[in-house]
Coordinates of C-alpha atoms and ligand atoms in Angstrom, one line a residue:
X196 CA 0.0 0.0 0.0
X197 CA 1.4 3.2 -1.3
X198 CA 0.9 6.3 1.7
X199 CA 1.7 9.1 -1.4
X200 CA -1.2 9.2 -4.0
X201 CA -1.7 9.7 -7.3
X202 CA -4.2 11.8 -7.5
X203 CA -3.6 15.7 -6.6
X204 CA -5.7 17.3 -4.0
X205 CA -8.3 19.9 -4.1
X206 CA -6.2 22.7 -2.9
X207 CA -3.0 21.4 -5.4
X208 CA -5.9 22.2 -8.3
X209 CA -7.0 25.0 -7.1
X210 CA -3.1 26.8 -6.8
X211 CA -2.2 25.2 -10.0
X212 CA -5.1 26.7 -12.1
X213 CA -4.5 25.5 -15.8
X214 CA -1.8 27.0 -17.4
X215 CA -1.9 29.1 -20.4
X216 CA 1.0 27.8 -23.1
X217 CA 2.2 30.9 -21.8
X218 CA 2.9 29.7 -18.5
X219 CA 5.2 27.0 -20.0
X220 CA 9.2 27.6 -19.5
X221 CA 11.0 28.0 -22.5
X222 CA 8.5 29.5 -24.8
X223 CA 8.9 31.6 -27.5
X224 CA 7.0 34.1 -29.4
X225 CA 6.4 33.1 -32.9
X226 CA 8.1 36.1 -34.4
X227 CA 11.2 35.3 -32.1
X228 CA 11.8 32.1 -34.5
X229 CA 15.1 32.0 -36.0
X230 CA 14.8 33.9 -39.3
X231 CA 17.9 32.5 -40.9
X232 CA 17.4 29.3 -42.0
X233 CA 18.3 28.1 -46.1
X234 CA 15.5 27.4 -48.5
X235 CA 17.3 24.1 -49.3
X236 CA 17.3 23.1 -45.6
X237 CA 13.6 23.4 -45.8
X238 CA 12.9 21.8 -49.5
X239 CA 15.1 19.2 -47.8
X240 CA 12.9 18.5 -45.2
X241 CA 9.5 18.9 -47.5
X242 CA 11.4 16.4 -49.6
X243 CA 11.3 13.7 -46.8
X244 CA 6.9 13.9 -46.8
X245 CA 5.1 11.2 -48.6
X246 CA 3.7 12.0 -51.5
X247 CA 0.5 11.3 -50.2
X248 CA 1.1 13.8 -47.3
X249 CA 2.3 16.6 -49.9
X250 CA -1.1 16.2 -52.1
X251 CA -3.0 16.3 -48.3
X252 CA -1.3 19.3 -47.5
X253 CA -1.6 21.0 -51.0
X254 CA -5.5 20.4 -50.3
X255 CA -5.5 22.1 -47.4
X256 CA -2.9 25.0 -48.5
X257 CA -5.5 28.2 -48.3
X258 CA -5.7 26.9 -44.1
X259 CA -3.4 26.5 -41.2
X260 CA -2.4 22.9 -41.4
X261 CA 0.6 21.4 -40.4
X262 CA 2.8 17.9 -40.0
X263 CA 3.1 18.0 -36.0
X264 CA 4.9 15.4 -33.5
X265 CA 6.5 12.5 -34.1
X266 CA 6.6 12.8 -37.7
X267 CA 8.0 16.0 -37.8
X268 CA 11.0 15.4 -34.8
X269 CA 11.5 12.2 -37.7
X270 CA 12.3 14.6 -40.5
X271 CA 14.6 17.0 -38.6
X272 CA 17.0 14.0 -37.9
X273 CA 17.0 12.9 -41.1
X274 CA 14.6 9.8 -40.5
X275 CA 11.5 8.8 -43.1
X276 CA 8.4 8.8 -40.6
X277 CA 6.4 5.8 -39.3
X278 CA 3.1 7.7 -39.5
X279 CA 2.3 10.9 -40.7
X280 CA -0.2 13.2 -38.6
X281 CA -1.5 17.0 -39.1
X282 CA -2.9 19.3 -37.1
X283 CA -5.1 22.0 -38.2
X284 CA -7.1 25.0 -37.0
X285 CA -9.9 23.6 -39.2
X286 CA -13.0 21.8 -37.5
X287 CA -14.3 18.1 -38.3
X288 CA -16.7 19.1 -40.6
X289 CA -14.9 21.5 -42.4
X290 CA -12.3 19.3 -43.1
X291 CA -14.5 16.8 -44.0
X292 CA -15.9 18.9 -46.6
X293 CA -12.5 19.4 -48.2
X294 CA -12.2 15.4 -48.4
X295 CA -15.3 14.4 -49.9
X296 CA -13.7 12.6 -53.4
X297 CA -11.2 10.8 -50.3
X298 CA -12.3 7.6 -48.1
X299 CA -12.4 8.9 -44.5
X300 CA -12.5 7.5 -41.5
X301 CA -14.9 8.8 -38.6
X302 CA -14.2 7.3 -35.3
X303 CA -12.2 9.2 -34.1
X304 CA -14.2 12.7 -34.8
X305 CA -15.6 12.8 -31.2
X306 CA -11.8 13.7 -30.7
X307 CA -11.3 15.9 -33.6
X308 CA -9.5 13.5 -35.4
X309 CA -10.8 12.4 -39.1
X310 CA -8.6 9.7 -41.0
X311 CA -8.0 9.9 -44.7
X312 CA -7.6 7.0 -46.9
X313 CA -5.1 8.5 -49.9
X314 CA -3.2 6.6 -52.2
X315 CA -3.3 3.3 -49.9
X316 CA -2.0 5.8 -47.2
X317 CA -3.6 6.3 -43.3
X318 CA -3.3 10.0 -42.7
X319 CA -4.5 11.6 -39.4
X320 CA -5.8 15.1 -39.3
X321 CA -6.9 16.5 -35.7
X322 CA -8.1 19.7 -34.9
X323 CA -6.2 21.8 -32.2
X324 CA -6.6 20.7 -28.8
X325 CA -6.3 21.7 -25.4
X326 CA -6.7 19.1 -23.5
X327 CA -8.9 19.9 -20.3
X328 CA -8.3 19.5 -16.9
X329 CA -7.0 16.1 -15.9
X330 CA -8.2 14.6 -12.9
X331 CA -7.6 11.2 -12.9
X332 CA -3.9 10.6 -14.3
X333 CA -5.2 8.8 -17.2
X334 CA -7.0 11.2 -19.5
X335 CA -8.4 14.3 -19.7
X336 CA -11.9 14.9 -18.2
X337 CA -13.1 16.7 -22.0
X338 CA -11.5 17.6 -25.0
X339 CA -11.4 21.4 -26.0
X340 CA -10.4 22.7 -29.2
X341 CA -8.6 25.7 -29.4
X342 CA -7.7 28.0 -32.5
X343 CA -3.8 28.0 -31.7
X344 CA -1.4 25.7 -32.8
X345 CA 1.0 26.7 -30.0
X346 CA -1.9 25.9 -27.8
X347 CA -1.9 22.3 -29.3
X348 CA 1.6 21.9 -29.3
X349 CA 1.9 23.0 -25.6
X350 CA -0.2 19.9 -24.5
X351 CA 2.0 17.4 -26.5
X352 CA 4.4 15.2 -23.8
X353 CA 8.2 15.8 -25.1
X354 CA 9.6 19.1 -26.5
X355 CA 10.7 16.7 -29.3
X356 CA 7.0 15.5 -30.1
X357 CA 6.0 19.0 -29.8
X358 CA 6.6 20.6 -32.9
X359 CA 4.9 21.4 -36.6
X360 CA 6.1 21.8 -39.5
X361 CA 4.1 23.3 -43.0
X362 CA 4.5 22.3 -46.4
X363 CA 7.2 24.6 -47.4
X364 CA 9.3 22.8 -44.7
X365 CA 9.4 25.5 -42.2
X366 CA 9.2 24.7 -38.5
X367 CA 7.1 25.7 -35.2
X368 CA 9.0 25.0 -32.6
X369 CA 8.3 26.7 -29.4
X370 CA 9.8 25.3 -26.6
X371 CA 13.1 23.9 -27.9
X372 CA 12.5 21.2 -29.4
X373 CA 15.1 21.4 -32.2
X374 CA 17.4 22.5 -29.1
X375 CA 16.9 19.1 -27.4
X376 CA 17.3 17.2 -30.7
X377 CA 20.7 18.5 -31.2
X378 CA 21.4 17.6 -27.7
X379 CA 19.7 14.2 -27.0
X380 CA 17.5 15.1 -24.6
X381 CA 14.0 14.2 -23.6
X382 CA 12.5 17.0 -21.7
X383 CA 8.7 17.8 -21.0
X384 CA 6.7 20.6 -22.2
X385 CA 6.1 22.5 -19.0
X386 CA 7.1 20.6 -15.7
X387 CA 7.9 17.1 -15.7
X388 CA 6.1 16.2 -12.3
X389 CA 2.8 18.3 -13.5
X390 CA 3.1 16.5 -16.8
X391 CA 3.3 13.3 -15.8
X392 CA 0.8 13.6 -13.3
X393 CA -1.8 14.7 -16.0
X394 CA -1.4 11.5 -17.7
X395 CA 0.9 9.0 -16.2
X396 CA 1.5 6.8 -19.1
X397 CA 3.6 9.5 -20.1
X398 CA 6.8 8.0 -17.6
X399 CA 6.7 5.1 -19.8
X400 CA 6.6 7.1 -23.1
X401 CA 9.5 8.9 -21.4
X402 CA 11.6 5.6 -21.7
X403 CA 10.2 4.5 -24.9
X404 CA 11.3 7.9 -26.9
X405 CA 14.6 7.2 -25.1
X406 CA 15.1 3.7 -26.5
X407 CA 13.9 4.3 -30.2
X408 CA 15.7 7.5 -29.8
X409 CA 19.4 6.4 -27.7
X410 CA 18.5 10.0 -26.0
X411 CA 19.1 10.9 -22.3
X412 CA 16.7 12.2 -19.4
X413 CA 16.6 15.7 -18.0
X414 CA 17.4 15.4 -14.2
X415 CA 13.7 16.9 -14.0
X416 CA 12.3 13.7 -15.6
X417 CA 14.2 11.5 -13.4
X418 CA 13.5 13.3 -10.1
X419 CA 10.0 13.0 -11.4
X420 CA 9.8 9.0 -12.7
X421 CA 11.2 8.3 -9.4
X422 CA 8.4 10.4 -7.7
X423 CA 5.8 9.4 -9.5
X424 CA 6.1 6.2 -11.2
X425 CA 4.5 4.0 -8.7
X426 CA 1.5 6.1 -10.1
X427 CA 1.3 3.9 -13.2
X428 CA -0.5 1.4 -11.8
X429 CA -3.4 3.4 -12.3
X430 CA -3.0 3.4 -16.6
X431 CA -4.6 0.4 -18.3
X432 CA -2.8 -2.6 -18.9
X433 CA -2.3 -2.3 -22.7
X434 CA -1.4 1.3 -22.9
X435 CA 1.3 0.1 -20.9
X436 CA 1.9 -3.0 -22.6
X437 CA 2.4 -0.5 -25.9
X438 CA 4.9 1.1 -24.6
X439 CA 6.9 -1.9 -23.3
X440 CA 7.2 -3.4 -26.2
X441 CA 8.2 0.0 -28.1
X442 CA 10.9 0.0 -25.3
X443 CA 11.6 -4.0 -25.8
X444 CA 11.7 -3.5 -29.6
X445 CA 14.4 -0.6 -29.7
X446 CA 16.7 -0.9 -26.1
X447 CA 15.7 -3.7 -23.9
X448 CA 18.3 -2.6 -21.6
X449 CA 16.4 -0.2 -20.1
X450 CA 14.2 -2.8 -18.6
X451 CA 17.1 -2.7 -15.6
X452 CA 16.3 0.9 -15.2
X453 CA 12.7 0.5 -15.4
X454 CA 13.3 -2.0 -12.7
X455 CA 14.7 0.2 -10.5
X456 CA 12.5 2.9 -10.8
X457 CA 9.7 0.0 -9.6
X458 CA 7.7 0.8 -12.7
X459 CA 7.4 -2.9 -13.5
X460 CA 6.2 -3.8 -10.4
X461 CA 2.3 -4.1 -10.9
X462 CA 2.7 -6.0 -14.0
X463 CA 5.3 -7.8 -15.0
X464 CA 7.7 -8.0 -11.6
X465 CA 9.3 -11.1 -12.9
X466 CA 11.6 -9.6 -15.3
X467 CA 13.9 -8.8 -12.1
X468 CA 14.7 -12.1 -13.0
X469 CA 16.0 -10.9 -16.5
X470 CA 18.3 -8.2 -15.5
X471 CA 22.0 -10.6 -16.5
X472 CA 19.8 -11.3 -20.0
X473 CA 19.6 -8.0 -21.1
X474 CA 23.0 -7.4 -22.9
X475 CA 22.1 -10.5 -24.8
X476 CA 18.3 -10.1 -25.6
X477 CA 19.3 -6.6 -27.1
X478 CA 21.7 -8.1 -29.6
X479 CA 18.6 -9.9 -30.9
X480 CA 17.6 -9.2 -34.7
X481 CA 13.8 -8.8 -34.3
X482 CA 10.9 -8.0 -31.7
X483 CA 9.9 -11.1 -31.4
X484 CA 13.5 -13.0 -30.4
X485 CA 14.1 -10.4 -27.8
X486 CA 10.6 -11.1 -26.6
X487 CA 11.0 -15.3 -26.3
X488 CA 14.5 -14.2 -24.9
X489 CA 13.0 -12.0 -21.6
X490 CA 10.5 -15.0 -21.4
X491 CA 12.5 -18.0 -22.0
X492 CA 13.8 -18.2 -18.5
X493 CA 10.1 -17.9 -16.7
X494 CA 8.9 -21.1 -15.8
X495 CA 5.6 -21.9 -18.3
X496 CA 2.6 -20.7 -16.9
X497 CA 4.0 -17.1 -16.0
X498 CA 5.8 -16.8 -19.6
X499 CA 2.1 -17.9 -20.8
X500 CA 0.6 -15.2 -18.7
X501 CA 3.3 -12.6 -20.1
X502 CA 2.8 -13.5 -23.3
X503 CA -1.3 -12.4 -22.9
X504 CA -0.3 -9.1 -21.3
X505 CA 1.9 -7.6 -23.9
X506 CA -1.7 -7.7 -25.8
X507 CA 0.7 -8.8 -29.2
X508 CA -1.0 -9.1 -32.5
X509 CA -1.9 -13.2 -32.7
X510 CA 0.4 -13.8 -35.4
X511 CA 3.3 -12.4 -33.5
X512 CA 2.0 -14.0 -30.4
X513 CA 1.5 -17.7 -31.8
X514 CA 5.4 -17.3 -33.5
X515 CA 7.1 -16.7 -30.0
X516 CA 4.6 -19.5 -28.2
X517 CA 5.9 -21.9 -30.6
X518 CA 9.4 -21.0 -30.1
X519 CA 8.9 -21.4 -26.5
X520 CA 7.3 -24.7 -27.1
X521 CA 10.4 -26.4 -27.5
X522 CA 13.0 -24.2 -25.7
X523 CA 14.4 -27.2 -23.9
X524 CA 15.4 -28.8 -26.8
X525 CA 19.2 -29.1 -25.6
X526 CA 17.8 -31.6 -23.1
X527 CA 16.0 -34.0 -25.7
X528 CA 16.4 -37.5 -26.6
X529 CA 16.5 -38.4 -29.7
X530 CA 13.0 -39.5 -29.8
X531 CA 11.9 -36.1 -28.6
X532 CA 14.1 -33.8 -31.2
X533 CA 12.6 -35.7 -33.8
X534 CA 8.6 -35.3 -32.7
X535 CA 10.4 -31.7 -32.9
X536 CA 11.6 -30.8 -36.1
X537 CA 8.5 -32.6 -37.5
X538 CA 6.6 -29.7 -39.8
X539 CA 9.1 -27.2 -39.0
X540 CA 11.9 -25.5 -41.1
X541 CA 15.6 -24.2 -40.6
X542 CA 14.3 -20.5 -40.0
X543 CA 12.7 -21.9 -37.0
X544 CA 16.0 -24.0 -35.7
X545 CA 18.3 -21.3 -36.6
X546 CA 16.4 -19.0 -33.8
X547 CA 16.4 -21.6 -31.4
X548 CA 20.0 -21.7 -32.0
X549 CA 20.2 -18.5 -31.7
X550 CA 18.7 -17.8 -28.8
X551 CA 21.3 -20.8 -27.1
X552 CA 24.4 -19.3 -28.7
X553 CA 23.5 -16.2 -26.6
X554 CA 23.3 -18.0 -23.5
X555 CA 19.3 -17.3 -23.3
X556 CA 18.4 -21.2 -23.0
X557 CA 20.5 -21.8 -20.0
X558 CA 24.4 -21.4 -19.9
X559 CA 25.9 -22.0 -23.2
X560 CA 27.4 -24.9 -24.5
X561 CA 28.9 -24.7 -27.6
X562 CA 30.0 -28.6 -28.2
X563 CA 26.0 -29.8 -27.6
X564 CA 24.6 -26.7 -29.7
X565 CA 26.9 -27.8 -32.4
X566 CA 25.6 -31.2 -32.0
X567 CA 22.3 -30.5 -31.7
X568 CA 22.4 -28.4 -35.0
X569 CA 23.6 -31.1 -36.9
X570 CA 21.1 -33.3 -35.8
X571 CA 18.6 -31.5 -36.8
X572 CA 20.3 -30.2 -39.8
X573 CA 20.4 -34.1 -40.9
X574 CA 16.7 -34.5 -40.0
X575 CA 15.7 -31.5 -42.5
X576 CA 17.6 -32.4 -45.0
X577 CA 14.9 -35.4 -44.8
X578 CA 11.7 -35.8 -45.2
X579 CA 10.1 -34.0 -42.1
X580 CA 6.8 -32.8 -43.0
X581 CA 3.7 -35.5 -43.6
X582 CA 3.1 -33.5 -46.6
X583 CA 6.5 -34.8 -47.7
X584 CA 5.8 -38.2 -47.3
X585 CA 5.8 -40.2 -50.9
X586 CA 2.6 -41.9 -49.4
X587 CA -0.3 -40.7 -48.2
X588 CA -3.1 -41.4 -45.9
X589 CA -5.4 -42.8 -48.7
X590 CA -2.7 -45.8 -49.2
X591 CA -3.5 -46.8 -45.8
X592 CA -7.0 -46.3 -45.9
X593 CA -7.0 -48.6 -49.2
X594 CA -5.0 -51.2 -47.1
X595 CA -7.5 -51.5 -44.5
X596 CA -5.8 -49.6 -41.5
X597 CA -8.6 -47.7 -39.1
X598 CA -9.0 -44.3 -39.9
X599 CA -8.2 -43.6 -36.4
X600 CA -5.0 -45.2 -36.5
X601 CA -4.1 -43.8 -40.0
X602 CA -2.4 -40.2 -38.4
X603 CA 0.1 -42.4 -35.8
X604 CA 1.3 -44.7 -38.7
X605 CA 2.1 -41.7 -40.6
X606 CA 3.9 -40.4 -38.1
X607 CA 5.7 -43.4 -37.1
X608 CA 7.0 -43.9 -41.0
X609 CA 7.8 -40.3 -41.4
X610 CA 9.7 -40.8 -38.2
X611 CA 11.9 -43.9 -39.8
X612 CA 12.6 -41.8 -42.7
X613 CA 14.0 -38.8 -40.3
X614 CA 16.1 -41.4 -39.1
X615 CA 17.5 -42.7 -41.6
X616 CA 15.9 -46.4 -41.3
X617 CA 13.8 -45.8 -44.6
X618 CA 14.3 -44.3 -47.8
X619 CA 11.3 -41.9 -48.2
X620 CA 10.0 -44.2 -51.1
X621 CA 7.0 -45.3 -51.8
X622 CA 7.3 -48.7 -52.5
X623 CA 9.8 -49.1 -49.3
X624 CA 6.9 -47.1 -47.4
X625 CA 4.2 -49.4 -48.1
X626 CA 6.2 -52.7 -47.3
X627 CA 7.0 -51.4 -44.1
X628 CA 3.5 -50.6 -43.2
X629 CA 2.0 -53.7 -44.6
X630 CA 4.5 -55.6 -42.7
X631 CA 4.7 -53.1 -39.6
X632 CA 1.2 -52.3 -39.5
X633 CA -1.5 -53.5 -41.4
X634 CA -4.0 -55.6 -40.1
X635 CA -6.5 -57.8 -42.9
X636 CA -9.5 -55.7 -43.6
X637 CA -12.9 -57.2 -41.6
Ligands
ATP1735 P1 6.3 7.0 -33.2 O1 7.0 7.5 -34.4 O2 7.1 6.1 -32.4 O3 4.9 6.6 -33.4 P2 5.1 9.4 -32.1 O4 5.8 10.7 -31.7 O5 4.3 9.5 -33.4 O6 6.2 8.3 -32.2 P3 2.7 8.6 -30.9 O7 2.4 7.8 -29.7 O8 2.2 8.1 -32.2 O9 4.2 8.9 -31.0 O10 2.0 10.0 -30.7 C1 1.9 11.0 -31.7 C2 2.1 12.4 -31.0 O11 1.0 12.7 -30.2 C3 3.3 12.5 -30.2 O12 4.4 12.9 -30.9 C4 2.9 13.6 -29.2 O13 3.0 14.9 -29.8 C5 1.4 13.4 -29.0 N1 1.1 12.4 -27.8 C6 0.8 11.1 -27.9 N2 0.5 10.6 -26.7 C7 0.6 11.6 -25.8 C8 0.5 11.7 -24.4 N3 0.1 10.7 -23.7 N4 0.6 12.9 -23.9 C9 1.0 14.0 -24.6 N5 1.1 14.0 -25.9 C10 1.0 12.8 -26.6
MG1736 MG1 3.1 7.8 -34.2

C-alpha cells in the first residue's frame, strides 16, 4: 500500500489553475523564431513527406495545417516517418468537406481527429486541442479545441514530439525542441512532475522515446519517474503494454532501469529475474526473439501469462509461443528432437540456435549446440513434414488400416525416414507398413 497518491488534491488544483501555453518555460513568441534558416534546408525537409502527405497538404494550402509530432522530430534527424499526422485549426466538418472525393475515416471525430484513406495511405488530421483538466492521471476529463497551434503543441508530452512543421518545410517550434534534438535530450513541455501527473502513461513514453531514440533524461524527468512512477499502476494494462514493447523493440536494456524505478512492479515484476539477460536479448535481430529471450527463462505458466499481457498481434503472439514450445530442446532424446523438427523449417531452428548461442536457454554450451544443429540439420535435409511423405493417408486407408489409427502410422514412417531407417520411397513405405502395420480388412 502506497501512503503518497496519485491523484492531486483539491487545494493542489486550485493553486495550480491550468496553465496558459504561456505559463510553460521556454516559450517563445512566434516572431522570435530563428529567421535565418536556407530554403534548401527546408525543400530538404519537404522532400522527406510522402507524397500522399504533400497532395494532403496541398489540399488544405489556403488553411493552417501542419505535419506535428512525431513525424515532424523524424524529419529533422533525417529519418523517413512511421506515421504521418496534421494538425489544423480547421474543424471536423470543415475538413471533411474538403475530403469528400477521399475515403475517411470517422471514429475518431468525437476527438477531432478524421482519417484519410489517400493513395493506400492512413493519414490523421486532428483539430487543435487543449486538452482539459486532468483529474484522474489517465485522460483528460473533456476535450477542447482551441484556434492555436502553439496551444496544441503546448499539450504534446516531449519538446521533441511538440513541434509542426508546413509544407514549405518551415518549423514551429516553441519550446526547444530542435534544441533538445541536437542535444539528446528528452524533456517535457512544462514541468515534468505536473506532466506526468496529467497523464501517467507519459513516464513510460519517457523511456520509450529514449530507446527508439538512444537520448538521455533531464534530471527533472528522473527526479519526477522516481516520484511518481509507482502512479502507473493506475493506466490500463495495454497502454502500458504498448509502450513496453516499443521500449523491448528498440533498447531492452532499459528494462534494468525501469526495474529500479519499480515501474514494472504491478505488472510484470518477474523480469527482475531478466536483469544478467539484457546485454544478450538486445543483440537480438527482431521484436519477437528479444521477446521469447525476456520470457525464455520464466517457468511456463508465468511466460504464458506474459505472453497475454503484452496484448501482441496473434500472429506475433503464436510465433514466440511456438518457439517457447520447445525451448528445452538441448535436453531432448532423440525421440523427442525428432517429434520436434517434425513440420518445422531451418528459419525456425536457426532462432532456437540463436537464442542458445547467446546463453538465453540456460548457460551455453557450444560442443552440444553444435551437435544439436547437426542433428537437426540431418533431420531437414529429410523428409520431415507429412506433406512430404511419398505416401499418403489414402494408401493406408486402401489397405485397411482404421482411420483412427491412419495419423500415428504416418507419423511413425515419417519418423523412420528422419532417421534414416527408410528411404522416403513409396514402395519401401508401403512394405513397411503392410509388414509393420496392417492388419487384414474385416
Ligand atoms: P512514433 O513515431 O514512435 O509513433 P510518435 O511521436 O508519433 O512516435 P505517438 O504515440 O504516435 O508517438 O503520438 C503522436 C504524437 O501525439 C506525439 O508525438 C505527441 O506529440 C502526442 N502524444 C501522444 N501521446 C501523448 C500523451 N500521452 N501525452 C501528450 N502527448 C501525446
Ligand atoms: Mg506515431
Amino acid at each position: 500500500m502506497h501512503l503518497r497518491n496519485c491523484q492531486k488534491t483539491n487545494m493542489e488544483k486550485a493553486s495550480d489553475a491550468p496553465k496558459t501555453p504561456e505559463d510553460r518555460p521556454r516559450l517563445e513568441s512566434p516572431d522570435k523564431l530563428p529567421q535565418t534558416e536556407s530554403d534548401t534546408s527546408r525543400a530538404a525537409r519537404r522532400q522527406m513527406l510522402s507524397p500522399q502527405a504533400l497532395q494532403l497538404m496541398k489540399l488544405f494550402e489556403d488553411s493552417e495545417f501542419y505535419l506535428v509530432g512525431g513525424a515532424v522530430r523524424d524529419i529533422l534527424l533525417g529519418r523517413t516517418p512511421n506515421d504521418e499526422d496534421f494538425t489544423t485549426k480547421l474543424r471536423a466538418p470543415e475538413i471533411e468537406a474538403k475530403l469528400a472525393d477521399f475515403k475517411t475515416f470517422k471514429e475518431g471525430k468525437q476527438f477531432g481527429t478524421i482519417a484519410v484513406l489517400i493513395d493506400g495511405k492512413k493519414l490523421e488530421i486532428t483539430s487543435y486541442r487543449r486538452d482539459g483538466k486532468y483529474l484522474d492521471g489517465r485522460h483528460p476529463e473533456q476535450v477542447e479545441f482551441s484556434d492555436s497551434l502553439i496551444e496544441d503543441l503546448s499539450r504534446r508530452d516531449f519538446t521533441i514530439n511538440a513541434m509542426a512543421m508546413d509544407s514549405s518545410g518551415k518549423i514551429y517550434d516553441y519550446f526547444g525542441g530542435q534544441e533538445d534534438l541536437q542535444a539528446g535530450i528528452i524533456r517535457t513541455v512544462g514541468t515534468a512532475e505536473e506532466r506526468f501527473s496529467e497523464d501517467y502513461l507519459r513516464i513510460l513514453r519517457a523511456f520509450r522515446f529514449r530507446a527508439k531514440l538512444g537520448f538521455t533524461f533531464t534530471e527533472e524527468i528522473r527526479g519526477a519517474v522516481a516520484k511518481l512512477g509507482f502512479c502507473l499502476e493506475k493506466i490500463s494494462l495495454e497502454r502500458q503494454a504498448s509502450e513496453l514493447l516499443e521500449i523491448i523493440k528498440y533498447q531492452p536494456e532499459l528494462i534494468e532501469e525501469l526495474l529500479e524505478y519499480g515501474l514494472l512492479d504491478f505488472l510484470w515484476p518477474e523480469f527482475q529475474a531478466a536483469t544478467d539477460r539484457l546485454a544478450a536479448v538486445g543483440k537480438l535481430p527482431s521484436l519477437y526473439l528479444k521477446i521469447t529471450g525476456l520470457l525464455s527463462q520464466l517457468d511456463e505458466q508465468t511466460a504464458k501469462l506474459y505472453l497475454r499481457r503484452l496484448f501482441l498481434e496473434k500472429e506475433l503472439r503464436q510465433q514466440i509461443a511456438r518457439l517457447l514450445v520447445n525451448i528445452n530442446y538441448q535436453s531432448y532424446s532423440d525421440e523427442e528432437l525428432k517429434n520436434a523438427v517434425i513440420n518445422s523449417d531451418l528459419a525456425y531452428w536457426e532462432d532456437l540456435f540463436l537464442l542458445a548461442e547467446l546463453g538465453l536457454l540456460g548457460a551455453p554450451d557450444a560442443e552440444k549446440i553444435f551437435a544439436v544443429k547437426q542433428q537437426v540439420q540431418a533431420y531437414l535435409a529429410r523428409a520431415h513434414s507429412l506433406k512430404e511423405l511419398a505416401i499418403s493417408g489414402r494408401d493406408l486407408q486402401l489397405m485397411g488400416i482404421e482411420s483412427a489409427k491412419i495419423g500415428q502410422i504416418l507419423t511413425a514412417a515419417l519418423v523412420a525416414v528422419m532417421s534414416g531407417n527408410l528411404e522416403n520411397e513409396r514402395v519401401e513405405l508401403l512394405e513397411y507398413i503392410r509388414r509393420d502395420f496392417s492388419q487384414p480388412a474385416t
